[in-house]
Short mmCIF file of C-alpha atoms in Angstrom, two decimals:
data_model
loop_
_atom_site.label_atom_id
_atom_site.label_comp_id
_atom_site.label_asym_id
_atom_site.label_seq_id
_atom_site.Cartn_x
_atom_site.Cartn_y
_atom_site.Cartn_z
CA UNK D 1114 -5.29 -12.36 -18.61
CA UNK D 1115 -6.45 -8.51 -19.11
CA UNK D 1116 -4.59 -5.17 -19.80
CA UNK D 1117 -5.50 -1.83 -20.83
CA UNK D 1118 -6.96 -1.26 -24.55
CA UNK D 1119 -5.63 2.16 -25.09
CA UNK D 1120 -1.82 2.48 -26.99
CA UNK D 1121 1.34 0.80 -24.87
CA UNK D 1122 4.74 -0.55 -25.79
CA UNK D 1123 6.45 -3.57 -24.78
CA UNK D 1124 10.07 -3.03 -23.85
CA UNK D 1125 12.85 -5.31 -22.57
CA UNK D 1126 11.88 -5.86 -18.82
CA UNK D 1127 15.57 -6.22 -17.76
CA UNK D 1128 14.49 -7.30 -14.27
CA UNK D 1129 16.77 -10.12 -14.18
CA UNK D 1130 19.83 -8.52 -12.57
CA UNK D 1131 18.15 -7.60 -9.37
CA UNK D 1132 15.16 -9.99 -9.40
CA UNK D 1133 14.56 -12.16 -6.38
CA UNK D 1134 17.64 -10.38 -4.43
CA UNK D 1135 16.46 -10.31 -1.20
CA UNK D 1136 16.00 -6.38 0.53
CA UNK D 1137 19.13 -5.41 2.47
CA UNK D 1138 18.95 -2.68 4.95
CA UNK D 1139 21.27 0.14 4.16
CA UNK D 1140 23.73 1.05 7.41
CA UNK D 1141 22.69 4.64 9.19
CA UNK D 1142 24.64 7.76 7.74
CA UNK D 1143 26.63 9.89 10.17
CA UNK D 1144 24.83 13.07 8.36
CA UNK D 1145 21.46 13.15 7.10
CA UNK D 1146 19.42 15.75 5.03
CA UNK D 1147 15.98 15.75 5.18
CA UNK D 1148 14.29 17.23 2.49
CA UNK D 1149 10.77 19.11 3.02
CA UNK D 1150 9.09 18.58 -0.30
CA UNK D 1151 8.65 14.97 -0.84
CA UNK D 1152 5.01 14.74 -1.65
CA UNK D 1153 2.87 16.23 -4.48
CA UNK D 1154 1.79 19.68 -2.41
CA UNK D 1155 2.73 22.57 -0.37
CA UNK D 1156 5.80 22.07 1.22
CA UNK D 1157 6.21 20.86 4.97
CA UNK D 1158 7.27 23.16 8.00
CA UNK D 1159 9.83 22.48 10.41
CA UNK D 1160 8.93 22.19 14.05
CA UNK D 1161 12.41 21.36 15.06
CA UNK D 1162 14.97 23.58 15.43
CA UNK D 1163 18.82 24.09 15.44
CA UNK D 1164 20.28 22.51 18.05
CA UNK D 1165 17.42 20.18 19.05
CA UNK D 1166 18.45 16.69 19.92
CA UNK D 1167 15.46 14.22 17.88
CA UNK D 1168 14.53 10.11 18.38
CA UNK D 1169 13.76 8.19 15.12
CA UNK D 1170 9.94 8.19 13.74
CA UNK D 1171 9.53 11.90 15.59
CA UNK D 1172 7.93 14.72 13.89
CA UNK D 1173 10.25 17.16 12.47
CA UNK D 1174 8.13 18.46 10.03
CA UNK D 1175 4.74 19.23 9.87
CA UNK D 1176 2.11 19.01 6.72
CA UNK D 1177 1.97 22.56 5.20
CA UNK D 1178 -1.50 22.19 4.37
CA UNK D 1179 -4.50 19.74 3.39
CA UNK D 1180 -2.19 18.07 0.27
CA UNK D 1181 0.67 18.10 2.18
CA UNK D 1182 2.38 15.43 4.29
CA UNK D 1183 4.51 15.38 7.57
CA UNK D 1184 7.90 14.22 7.60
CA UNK D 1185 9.25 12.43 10.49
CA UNK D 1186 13.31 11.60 11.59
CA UNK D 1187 14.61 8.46 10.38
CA UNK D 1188 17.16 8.90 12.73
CA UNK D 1189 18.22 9.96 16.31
CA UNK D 1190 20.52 12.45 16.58
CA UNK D 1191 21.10 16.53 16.48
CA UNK D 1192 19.25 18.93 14.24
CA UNK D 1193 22.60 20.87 13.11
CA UNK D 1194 20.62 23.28 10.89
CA UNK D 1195 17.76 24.15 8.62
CA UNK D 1196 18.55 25.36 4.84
CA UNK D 1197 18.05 23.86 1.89
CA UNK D 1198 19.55 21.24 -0.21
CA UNK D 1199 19.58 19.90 -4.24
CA UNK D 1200 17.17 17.21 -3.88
CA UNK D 1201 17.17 14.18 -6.32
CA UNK D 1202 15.73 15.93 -9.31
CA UNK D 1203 18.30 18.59 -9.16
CA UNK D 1204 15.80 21.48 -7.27
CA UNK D 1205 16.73 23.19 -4.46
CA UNK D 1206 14.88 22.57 -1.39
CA UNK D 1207 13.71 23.26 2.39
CA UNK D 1208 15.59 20.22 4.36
CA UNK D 1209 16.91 19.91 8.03
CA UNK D 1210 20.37 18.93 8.30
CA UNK D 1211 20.96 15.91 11.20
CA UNK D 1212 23.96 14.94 12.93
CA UNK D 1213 23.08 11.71 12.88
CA UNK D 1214 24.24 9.67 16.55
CA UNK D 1215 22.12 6.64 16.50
CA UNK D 1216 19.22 4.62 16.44
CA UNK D 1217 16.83 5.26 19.20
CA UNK D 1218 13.46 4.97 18.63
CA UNK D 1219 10.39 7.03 19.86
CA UNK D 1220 8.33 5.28 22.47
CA UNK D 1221 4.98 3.62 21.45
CA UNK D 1222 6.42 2.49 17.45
CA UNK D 1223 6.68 -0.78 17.14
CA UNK D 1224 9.91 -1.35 15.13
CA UNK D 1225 9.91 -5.02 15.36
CA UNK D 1226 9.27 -7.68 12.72
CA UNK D 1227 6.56 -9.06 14.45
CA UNK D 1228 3.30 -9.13 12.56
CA UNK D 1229 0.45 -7.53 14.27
CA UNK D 1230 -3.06 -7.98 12.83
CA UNK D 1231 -5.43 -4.94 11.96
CA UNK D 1232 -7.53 -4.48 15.17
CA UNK D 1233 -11.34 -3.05 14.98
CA UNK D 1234 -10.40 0.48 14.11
CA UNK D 1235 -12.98 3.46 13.00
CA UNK D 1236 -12.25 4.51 9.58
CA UNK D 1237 -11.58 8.21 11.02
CA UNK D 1238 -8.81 6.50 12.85
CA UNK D 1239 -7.24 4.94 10.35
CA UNK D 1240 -7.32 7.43 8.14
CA UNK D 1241 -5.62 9.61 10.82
CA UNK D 1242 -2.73 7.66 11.18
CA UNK D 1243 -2.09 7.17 7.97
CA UNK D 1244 -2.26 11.13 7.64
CA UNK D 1245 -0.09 11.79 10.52
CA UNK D 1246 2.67 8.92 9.67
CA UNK D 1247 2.86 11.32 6.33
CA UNK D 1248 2.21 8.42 4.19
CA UNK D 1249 1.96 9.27 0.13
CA UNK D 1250 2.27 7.35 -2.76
CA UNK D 1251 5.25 5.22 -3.43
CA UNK D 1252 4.39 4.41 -7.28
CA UNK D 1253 6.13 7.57 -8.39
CA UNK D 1254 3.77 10.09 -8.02
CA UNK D 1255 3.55 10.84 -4.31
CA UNK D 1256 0.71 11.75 -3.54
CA UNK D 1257 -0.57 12.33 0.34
CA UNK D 1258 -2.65 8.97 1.05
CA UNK D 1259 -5.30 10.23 3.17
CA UNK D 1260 -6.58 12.55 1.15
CA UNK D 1261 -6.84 9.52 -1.82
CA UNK D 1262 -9.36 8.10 1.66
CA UNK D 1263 -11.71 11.08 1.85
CA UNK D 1264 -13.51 11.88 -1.68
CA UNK D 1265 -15.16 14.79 -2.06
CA UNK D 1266 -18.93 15.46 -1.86
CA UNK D 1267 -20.98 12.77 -4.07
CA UNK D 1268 -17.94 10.73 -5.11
CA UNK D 1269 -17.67 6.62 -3.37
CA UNK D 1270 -15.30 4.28 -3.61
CA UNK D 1271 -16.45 0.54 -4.62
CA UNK D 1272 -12.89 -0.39 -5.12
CA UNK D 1273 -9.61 -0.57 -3.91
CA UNK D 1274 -6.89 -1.50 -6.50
CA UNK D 1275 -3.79 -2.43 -5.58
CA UNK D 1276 -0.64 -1.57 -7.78
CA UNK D 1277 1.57 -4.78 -7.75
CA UNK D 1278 2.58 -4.20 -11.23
CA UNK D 1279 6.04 -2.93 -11.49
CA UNK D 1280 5.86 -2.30 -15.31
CA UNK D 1281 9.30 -0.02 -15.02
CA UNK D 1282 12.09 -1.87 -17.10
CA UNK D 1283 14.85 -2.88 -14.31
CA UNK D 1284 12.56 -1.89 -11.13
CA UNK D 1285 11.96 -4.93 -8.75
CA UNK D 1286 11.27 -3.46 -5.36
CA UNK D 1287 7.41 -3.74 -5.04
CA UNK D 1288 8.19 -7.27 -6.58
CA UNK D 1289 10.50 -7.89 -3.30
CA UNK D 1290 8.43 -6.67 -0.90
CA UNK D 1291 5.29 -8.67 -2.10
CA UNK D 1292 7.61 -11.95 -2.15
CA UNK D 1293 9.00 -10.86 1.91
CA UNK D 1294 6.26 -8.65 3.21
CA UNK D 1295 2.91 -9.80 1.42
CA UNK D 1296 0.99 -10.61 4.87
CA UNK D 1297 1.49 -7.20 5.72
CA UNK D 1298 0.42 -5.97 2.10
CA UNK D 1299 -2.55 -8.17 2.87
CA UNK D 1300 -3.14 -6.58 6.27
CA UNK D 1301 -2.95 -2.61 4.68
CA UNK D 1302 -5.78 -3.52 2.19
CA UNK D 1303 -7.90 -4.53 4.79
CA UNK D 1304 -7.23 -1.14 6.65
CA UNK D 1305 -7.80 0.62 3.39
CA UNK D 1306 -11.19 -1.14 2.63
CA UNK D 1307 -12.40 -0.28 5.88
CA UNK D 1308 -11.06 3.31 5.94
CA UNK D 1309 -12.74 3.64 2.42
CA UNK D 1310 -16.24 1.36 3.25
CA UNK D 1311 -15.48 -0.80 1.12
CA UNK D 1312 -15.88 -4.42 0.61
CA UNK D 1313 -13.61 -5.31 -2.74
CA UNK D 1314 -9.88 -4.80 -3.36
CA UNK D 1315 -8.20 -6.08 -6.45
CA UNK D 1316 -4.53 -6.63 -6.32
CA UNK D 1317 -3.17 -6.32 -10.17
CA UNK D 1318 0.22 -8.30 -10.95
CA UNK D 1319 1.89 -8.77 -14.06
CA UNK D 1320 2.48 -11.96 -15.50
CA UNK D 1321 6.34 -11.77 -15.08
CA UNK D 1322 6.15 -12.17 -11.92
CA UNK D 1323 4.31 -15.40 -11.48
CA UNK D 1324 6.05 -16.15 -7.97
CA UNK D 1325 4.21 -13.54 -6.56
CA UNK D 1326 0.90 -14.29 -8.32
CA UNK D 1327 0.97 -17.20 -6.65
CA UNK D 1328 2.16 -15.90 -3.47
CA UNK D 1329 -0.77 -13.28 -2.97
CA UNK D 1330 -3.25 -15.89 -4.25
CA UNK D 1331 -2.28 -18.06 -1.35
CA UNK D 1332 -2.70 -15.33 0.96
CA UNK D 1333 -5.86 -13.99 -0.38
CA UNK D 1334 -7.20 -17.46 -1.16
CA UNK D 1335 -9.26 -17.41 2.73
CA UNK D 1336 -10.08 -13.48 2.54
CA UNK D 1337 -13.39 -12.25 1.68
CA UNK D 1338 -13.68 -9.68 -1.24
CA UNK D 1339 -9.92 -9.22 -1.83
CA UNK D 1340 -8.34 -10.89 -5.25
CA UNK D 1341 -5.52 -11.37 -7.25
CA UNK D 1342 -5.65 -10.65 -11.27
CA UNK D 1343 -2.75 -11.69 -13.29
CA UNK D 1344 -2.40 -9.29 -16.39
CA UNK D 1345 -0.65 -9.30 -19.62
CA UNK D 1346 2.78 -7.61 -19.81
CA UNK D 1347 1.87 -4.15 -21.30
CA UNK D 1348 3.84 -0.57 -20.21
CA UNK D 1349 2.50 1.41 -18.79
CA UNK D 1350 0.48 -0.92 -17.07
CA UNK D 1351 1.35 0.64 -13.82
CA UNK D 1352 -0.33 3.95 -14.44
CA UNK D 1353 -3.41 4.06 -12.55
CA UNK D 1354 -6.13 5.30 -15.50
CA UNK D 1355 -4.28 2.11 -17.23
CA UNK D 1356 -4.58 -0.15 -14.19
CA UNK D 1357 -8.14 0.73 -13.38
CA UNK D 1358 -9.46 -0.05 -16.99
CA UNK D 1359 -7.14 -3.61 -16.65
CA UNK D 1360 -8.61 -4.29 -13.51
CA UNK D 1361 -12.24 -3.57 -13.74
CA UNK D 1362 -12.64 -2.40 -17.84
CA UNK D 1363 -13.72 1.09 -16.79
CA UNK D 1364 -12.09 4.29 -18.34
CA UNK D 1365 -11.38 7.50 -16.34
CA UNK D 1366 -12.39 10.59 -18.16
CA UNK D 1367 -10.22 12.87 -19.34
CA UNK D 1368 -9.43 15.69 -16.56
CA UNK D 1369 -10.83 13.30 -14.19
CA UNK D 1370 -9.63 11.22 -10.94
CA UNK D 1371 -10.06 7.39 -10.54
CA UNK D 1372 -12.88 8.22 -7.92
CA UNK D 1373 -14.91 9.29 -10.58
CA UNK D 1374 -15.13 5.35 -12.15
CA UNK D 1375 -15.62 4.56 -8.21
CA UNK D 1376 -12.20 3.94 -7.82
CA UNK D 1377 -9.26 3.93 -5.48
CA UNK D 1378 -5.54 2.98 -6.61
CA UNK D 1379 -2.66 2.42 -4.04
CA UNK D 1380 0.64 0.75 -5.06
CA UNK D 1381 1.76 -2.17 -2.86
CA UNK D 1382 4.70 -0.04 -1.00
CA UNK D 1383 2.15 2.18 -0.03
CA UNK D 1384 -0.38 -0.29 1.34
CA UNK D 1385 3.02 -1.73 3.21
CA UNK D 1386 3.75 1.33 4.61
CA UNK D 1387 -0.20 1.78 5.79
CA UNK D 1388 -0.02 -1.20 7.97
CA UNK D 1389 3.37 0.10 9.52
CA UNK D 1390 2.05 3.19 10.22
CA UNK D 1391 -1.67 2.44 11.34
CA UNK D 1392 -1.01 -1.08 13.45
CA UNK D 1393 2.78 -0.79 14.67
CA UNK D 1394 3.16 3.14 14.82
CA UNK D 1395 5.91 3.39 12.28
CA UNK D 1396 5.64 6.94 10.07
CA UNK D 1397 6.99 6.94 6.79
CA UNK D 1398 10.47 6.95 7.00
CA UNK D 1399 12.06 4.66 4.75
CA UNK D 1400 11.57 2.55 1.37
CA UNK D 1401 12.96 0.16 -0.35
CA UNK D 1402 14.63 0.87 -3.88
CA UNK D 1403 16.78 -1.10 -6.63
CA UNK D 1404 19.65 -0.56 -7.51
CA UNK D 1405 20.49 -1.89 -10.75
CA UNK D 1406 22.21 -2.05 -14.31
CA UNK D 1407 24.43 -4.15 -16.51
CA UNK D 1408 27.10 -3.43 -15.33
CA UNK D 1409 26.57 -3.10 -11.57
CA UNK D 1410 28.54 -5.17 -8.99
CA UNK D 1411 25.84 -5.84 -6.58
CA UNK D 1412 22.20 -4.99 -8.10
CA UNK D 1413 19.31 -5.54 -5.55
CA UNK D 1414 16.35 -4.18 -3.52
CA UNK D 1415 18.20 -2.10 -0.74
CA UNK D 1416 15.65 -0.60 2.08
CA UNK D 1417 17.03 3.27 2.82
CA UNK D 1418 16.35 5.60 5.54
CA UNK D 1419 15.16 9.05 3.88
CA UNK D 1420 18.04 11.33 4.36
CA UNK D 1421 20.72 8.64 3.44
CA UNK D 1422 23.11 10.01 0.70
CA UNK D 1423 22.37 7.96 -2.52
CA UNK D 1424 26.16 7.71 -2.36
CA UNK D 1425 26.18 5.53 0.14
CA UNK D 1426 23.19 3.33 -1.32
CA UNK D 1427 25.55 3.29 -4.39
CA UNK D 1428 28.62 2.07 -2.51
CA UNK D 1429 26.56 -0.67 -0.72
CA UNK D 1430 25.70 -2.20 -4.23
CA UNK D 1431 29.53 -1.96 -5.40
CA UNK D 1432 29.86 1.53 -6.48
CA UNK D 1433 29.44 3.48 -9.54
CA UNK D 1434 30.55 1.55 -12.85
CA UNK D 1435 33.78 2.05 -15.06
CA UNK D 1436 31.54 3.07 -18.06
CA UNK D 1437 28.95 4.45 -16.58
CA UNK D 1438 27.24 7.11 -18.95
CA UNK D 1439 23.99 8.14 -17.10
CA UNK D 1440 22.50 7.67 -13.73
CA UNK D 1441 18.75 7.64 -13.90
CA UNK D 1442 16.75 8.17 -10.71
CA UNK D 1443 14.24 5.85 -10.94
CA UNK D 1444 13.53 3.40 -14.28
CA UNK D 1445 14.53 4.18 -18.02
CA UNK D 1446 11.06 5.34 -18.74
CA UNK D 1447 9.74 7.90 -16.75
CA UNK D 1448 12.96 8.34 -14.50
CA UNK D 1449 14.97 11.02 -14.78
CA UNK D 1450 18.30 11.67 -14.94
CA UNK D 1451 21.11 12.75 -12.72
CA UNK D 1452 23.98 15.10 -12.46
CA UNK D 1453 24.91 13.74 -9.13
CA UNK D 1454 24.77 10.98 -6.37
CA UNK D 1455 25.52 13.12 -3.20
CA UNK D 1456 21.81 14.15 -2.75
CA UNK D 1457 19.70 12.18 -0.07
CA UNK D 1458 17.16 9.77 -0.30
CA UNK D 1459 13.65 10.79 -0.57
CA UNK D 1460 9.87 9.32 -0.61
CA UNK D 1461 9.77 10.05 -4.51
CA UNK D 1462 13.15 8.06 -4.96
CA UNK D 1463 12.25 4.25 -5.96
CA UNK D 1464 15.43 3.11 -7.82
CA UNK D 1465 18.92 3.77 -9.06
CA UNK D 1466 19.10 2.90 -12.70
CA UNK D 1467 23.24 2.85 -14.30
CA UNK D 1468 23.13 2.92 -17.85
CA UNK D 1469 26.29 2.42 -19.91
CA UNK D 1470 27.96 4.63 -22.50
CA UNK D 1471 26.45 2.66 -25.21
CA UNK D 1472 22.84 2.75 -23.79
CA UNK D 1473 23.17 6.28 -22.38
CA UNK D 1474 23.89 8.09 -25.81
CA UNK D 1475 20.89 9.59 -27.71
CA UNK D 1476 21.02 9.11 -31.35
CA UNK D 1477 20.68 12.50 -33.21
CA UNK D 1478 17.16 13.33 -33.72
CA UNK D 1479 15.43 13.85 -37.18
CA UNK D 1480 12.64 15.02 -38.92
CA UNK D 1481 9.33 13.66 -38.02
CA UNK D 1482 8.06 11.78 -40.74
CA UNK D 1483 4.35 11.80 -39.62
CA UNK D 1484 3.93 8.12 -38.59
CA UNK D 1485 2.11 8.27 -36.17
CA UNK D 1486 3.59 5.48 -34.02
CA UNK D 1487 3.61 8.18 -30.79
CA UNK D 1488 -0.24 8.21 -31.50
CA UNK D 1489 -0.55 4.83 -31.58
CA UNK D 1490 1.52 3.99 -28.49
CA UNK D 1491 -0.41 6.78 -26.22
CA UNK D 1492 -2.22 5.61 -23.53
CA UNK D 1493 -4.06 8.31 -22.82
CA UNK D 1494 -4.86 8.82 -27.11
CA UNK D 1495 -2.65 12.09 -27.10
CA UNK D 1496 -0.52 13.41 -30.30
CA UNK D 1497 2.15 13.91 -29.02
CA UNK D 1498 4.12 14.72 -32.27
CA UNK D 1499 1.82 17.31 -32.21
CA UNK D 1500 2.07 18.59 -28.43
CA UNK D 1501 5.90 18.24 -28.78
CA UNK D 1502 5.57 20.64 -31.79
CA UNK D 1503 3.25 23.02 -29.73
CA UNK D 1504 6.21 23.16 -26.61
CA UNK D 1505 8.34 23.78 -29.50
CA UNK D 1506 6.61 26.41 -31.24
CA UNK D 1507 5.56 28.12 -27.35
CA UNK D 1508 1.83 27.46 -28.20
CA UNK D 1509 0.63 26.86 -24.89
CA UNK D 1510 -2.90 27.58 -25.71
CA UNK D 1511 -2.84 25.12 -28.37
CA UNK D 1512 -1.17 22.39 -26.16
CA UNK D 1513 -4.55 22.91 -23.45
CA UNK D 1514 -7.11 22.62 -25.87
CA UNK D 1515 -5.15 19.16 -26.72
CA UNK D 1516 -5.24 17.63 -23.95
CA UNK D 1517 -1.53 18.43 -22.59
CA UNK D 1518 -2.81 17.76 -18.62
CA UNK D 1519 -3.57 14.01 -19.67
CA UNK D 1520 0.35 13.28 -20.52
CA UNK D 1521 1.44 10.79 -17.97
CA UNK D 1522 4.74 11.15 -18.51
CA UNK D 1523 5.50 7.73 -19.42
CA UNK D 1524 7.64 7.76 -22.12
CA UNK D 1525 5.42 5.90 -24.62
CA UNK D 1526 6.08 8.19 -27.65
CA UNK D 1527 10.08 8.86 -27.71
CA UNK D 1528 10.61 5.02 -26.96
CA UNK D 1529 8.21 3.95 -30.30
CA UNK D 1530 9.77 7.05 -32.22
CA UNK D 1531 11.56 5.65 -35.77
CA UNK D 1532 13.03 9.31 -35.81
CA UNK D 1533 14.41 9.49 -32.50
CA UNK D 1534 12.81 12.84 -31.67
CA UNK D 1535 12.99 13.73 -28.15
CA UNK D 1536 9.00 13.94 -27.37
CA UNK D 1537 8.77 13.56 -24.19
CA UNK D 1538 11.11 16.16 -23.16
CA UNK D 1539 9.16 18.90 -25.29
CA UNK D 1540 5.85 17.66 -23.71
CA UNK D 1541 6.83 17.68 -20.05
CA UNK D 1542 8.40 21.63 -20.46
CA UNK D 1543 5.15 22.12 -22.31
CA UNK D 1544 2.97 20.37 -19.48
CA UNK D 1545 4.81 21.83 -16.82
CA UNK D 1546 4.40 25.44 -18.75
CA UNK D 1547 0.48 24.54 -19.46
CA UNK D 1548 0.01 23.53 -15.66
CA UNK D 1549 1.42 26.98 -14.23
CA UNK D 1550 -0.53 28.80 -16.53
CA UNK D 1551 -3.65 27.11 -15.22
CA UNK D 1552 -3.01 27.16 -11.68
CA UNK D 1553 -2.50 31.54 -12.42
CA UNK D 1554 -6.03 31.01 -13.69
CA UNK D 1555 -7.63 29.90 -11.61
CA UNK D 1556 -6.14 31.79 -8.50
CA UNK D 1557 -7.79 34.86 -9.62
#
């Protein structure tokens, strides 16, 4: 068994409530809102219009620029308007509005179950249709795929690594869709390999999920240069810097992308989604999340149409909780939470996380008392006592020369915190403060 090296906590996986439930289909809404920013980029522009009458998996939407992604209809119906919306994270947004009157399909996508093996494509092709189907990343960060399949200028690939490890508390979707879709999984690597010319793909599990271990090993067992590594439970294993040093003991430099160790990281949803889109046709227009809690009357792995009011995702799983006291969209660790359940479905959206009263209330934060326990559970060997200080204090310039870019996000210091202090919030205002102020930079 392997992990990372580098800082990590171990909280209570709470996986148990919708673990193993197989993924249910959520019914069509009668209205739909399609937000345009889904993806880590510039924003995608409508080619549809009011009044236009669209099929399911057609273009509505088209990539805004190189990091960009298109966005397709998940359902047929009538465009009814374009305006914007409150997306999941509370941000207003570019989205087109659908009546929604069915489900009828464009021609030539296969919508079927039936598997269909990779073919002989050229890379080029490949990564074309995985580009066109507006494919990103499903892990969290969204992030369009084929431009992860083109490095620049004296960067190669020598491995693909494959995210199967799920290391959100309560999150059990990619675990799902490896147990019910892990041919296909197996089928997307190949494309990827080939796309990237490539010979090796590691797929990285964690040990609490053994069924699927053992699951992928089967199907890997006959396939040349693709394998299976079972690693220890550590959070936030599922970060890719993390994953890639698990997986292959090789450390990404700080500032730098996983291309410069050689290497390529796709979660399993993703690679799922690849094979729809490059072998049956199928753009990017749904994804399975969990919905899940202690208190929830149906927890489980539901597959949603983008568009789909979480509302009715909620309802399908039993509705919203007596003593509900926070709604967190996504896991408890680098989720976020939510003032409201009426917003649609999105790419970035990968669970539903109720929280009750008791779990939900923040005990009152006190002084730091210079442990150091946020040091030592950084991954990425930040301070963030100090950084959280720096947001605090509005010294930006301070925060960049420390690092600030690095932060994942994952939550690492406020859970390991004796006095409770809210780090992570002060380092993602001062991240998201530090990043603008870059970007101005270098624009001039």
């Amino acid at each position: 068994m392997s992990t990372f090296k580098i800082g990590g906590v171990h909280p209570q996986d709470n996986k148990q409530y919708s673990a193993l439930k197989p993924i249910v289909d959520c019914p069509l809404p009668q209205k739909a809102i399609i937000p345009l920013i889904q993806h880590i980029g510039a924003p995608a522009q409508p080619v549809v219009e009011k009044g236009d009458k669209v099929r399911v998996g057609q273009l509505i939407a088209k990539a805004g620029g190189f990091v960009s992604a298109n966005i397709h209809s998940p359902f047929s119906g009538i465009v009814s308007k374009i305006d914007t919306t409150i997306d999941a994270w509370g941000m207003r947004v570019p989205a087109i509005f659908i009546d929604v009157e069915g489900d009828l399909w464009l021609d030539g996508i296969d919508a079927s179950d039936t598997l269909v093996r990779e073919g002989t494509l050229e890379p080029k092709e490949i990564i074309d249709r995985i580009a066109a189907a507006g494919i990103v990343g499903l892990g969290g960060a969204c992030f369009p795929t084929h431009v992860k399949l083109m490095p620049p200028p004296g960067k190669k690939a020598e491995v693909l690594i494959v995210n199967g490890v799920e290391c959100e508390p309560y999150l059990t979707c990619d675990h799902q869709l490896m147990l019910e879709h892990g041919e296909e999984i197996i089928i997307g690597i190949k494309l990827l390999t080939r796309a990237l010319g490539i010979k090796r793909a590691i797929i990285g599990i964690e040990k609490n999920k053994p069924d699927a271990i053992e699951y992928m090993q089967k199907l890997t067992g006959r396939v040349l240069g693709i394998s299976v590594m079972p690693l220890n439970l550590k959070y936030p294993q599922g970060g890719e810097k993390q994953l890639i040093e698990a997986c292959i003991g090789r450390q990404v430099p700080s500032g730098a992308l996983p291309i410069e160790v050689g290497a390529v990281v796709d979660n399993v949803a993703t690679v799922y989604a690849v094979y729809e889109a490059v072998v049956k046709h199928k753009p990017l227009i749904s994804r399975v999340i969990t919905v899940t809690g202690k208190h929830v009357a149906k927890p489980g792995n539901y597959r949603v149409r983008f568009g789909t009011p979480l509302a009715d995702v909620v309802a399908l799983a039993g509705g919203i909780p007596e003593n509900t006291g926070k709604i967190i969209g996504g896991g408890p660790m680098m989720g976020r939470a939510m003032n409201s359940i009426d917003m649609p479905a999105n790419k970035r959206v990968s669970g539903l996380l109720f929280m009750d009263e008791s779990e939900a209330r923040r005990v009152e934060p006190e002084n730091c008392i210079r442990c150091a326990k946020c040091v030592g559970a950084c991954p990425m060997g930040l301070e963030p006592y100090l950084l959280a200080r720096q947001a605090e204090l509005q010294l930006w310039d301070g925060m960049e020369a420390h690092n600030i870019m690095d932060c994942i996000e994952c939550g690492c210091c406020t859970f390991t915190c004796p006095s409770h202090r809210p780090l992570l919030d002060y380092v993602r205002m001062g991240k998201a403060k530090v990043g603008g102020i870059i970007r101005a930079r270098n624009a001039k």
